[in-house]
């Protein structure tokens, strides 16, 4: 059983920075080749934010966060981080991390089989 636990959310002002993290554990975790961050705002669908492959560290970003957010991973700690800079009110959402065995569909939540419970990020104007 793989578990993902997010941390680091909070309330910040527009223009501030925040880092959220996702700790992964479980005996079968090594079978998941890519980790992703998604977010969901009230009344909206869950949307892709960023993803990173475990072995090579290849990064993928949504256009809305490119240049502001950076995803990274610590393979020794089985942890993925999302550094968010220049935050905007429209970044307000619950942020979820997820793991997938399929790299090709890195931005499709349907291909992610394991999800964390999420962490709230609120950006005030």
PDB file of C-alpha atoms in Angstrom, residues 45-92:
ATOM      1  CA  UNK A  45     -12.421  20.549 -11.823  1.00  0.00           C
ATOM      2  CA  UNK A  46      -9.120  19.191 -10.651  1.00  0.00           C
ATOM      3  CA  UNK A  47      -6.347  20.535 -12.875  1.00  0.00           C
ATOM      4  CA  UNK A  48      -2.774  19.569 -13.575  1.00  0.00           C
ATOM      5  CA  UNK A  49      -0.039  21.756 -12.099  1.00  0.00           C
ATOM      6  CA  UNK A  50       3.309  19.989 -12.468  1.00  0.00           C
ATOM      7  CA  UNK A  51       4.915  16.555 -12.621  1.00  0.00           C
ATOM      8  CA  UNK A  52       8.350  15.009 -12.315  1.00  0.00           C
ATOM      9  CA  UNK A  53       9.773  11.595 -13.169  1.00  0.00           C
ATOM     10  CA  UNK A  54      11.558   9.780 -10.378  1.00  0.00           C
ATOM     11  CA  UNK A  55      14.582   8.462 -12.240  1.00  0.00           C
ATOM     12  CA  UNK A  56      15.564  11.273 -14.615  1.00  0.00           C
ATOM     13  CA  UNK A  57      13.823  14.163 -12.937  1.00  0.00           C
ATOM     14  CA  UNK A  58      12.106  15.287 -16.141  1.00  0.00           C
ATOM     15  CA  UNK A  59       9.736  18.130 -15.307  1.00  0.00           C
ATOM     16  CA  UNK A  60       6.386  19.095 -16.801  1.00  0.00           C
ATOM     17  CA  UNK A  61       4.327  22.207 -16.065  1.00  0.00           C
ATOM     18  CA  UNK A  62       0.947  23.674 -16.798  1.00  0.00           C
ATOM     19  CA  UNK A  63       1.180  26.917 -18.776  1.00  0.00           C
ATOM     20  CA  UNK A  64      -0.474  28.813 -15.939  1.00  0.00           C
ATOM     21  CA  UNK A  65       2.410  28.117 -13.548  1.00  0.00           C
ATOM     22  CA  UNK A  66       5.384  27.881 -15.895  1.00  0.00           C
ATOM     23  CA  UNK A  67       8.125  30.241 -14.757  1.00  0.00           C
ATOM     24  CA  UNK A  68       6.632  30.645 -11.276  1.00  0.00           C
ATOM     25  CA  UNK A  69       6.484  27.084  -9.897  1.00  0.00           C
ATOM     26  CA  UNK A  70       9.290  24.557  -9.671  1.00  0.00           C
ATOM     27  CA  UNK A  71       8.872  20.870  -8.952  1.00  0.00           C
ATOM     28  CA  UNK A  72      11.713  18.809  -7.505  1.00  0.00           C
ATOM     29  CA  UNK A  73      12.231  15.431  -5.910  1.00  0.00           C
ATOM     30  CA  UNK A  74      14.436  13.945  -3.233  1.00  0.00           C
ATOM     31  CA  UNK A  75      14.895  10.301  -4.122  1.00  0.00           C
ATOM     32  CA  UNK A  76      16.615   9.496  -0.840  1.00  0.00           C
ATOM     33  CA  UNK A  77      13.655  10.795   1.146  1.00  0.00           C
ATOM     34  CA  UNK A  78      10.936   9.781  -1.343  1.00  0.00           C
ATOM     35  CA  UNK A  79       9.669  13.336  -1.227  1.00  0.00           C
ATOM     36  CA  UNK A  80       8.468  15.698  -3.914  1.00  0.00           C
ATOM     37  CA  UNK A  81       8.398  19.467  -3.460  1.00  0.00           C
ATOM     38  CA  UNK A  82       6.532  22.207  -5.271  1.00  0.00           C
ATOM     39  CA  UNK A  83       8.099  25.616  -4.859  1.00  0.00           C
ATOM     40  CA  UNK A  84       5.551  28.289  -5.694  1.00  0.00           C
ATOM     41  CA  UNK A  85       6.740  31.836  -6.292  1.00  0.00           C
ATOM     42  CA  UNK A  86       4.877  35.004  -7.209  1.00  0.00           C
ATOM     43  CA  UNK A  87       1.616  33.483  -6.038  1.00  0.00           C
ATOM     44  CA  UNK A  88      -1.642  34.897  -7.335  1.00  0.00           C
ATOM     45  CA  UNK A  89      -5.178  34.759  -5.924  1.00  0.00           C
ATOM     46  CA  UNK A  90      -6.122  32.397  -8.761  1.00  0.00           C
ATOM     47  CA  UNK A  91      -3.610  29.876  -7.374  1.00  0.00           C
ATOM     48  CA  UNK A  92      -5.907  29.395  -4.392  1.00  0.00           C
TER      49      UNK A  92
END
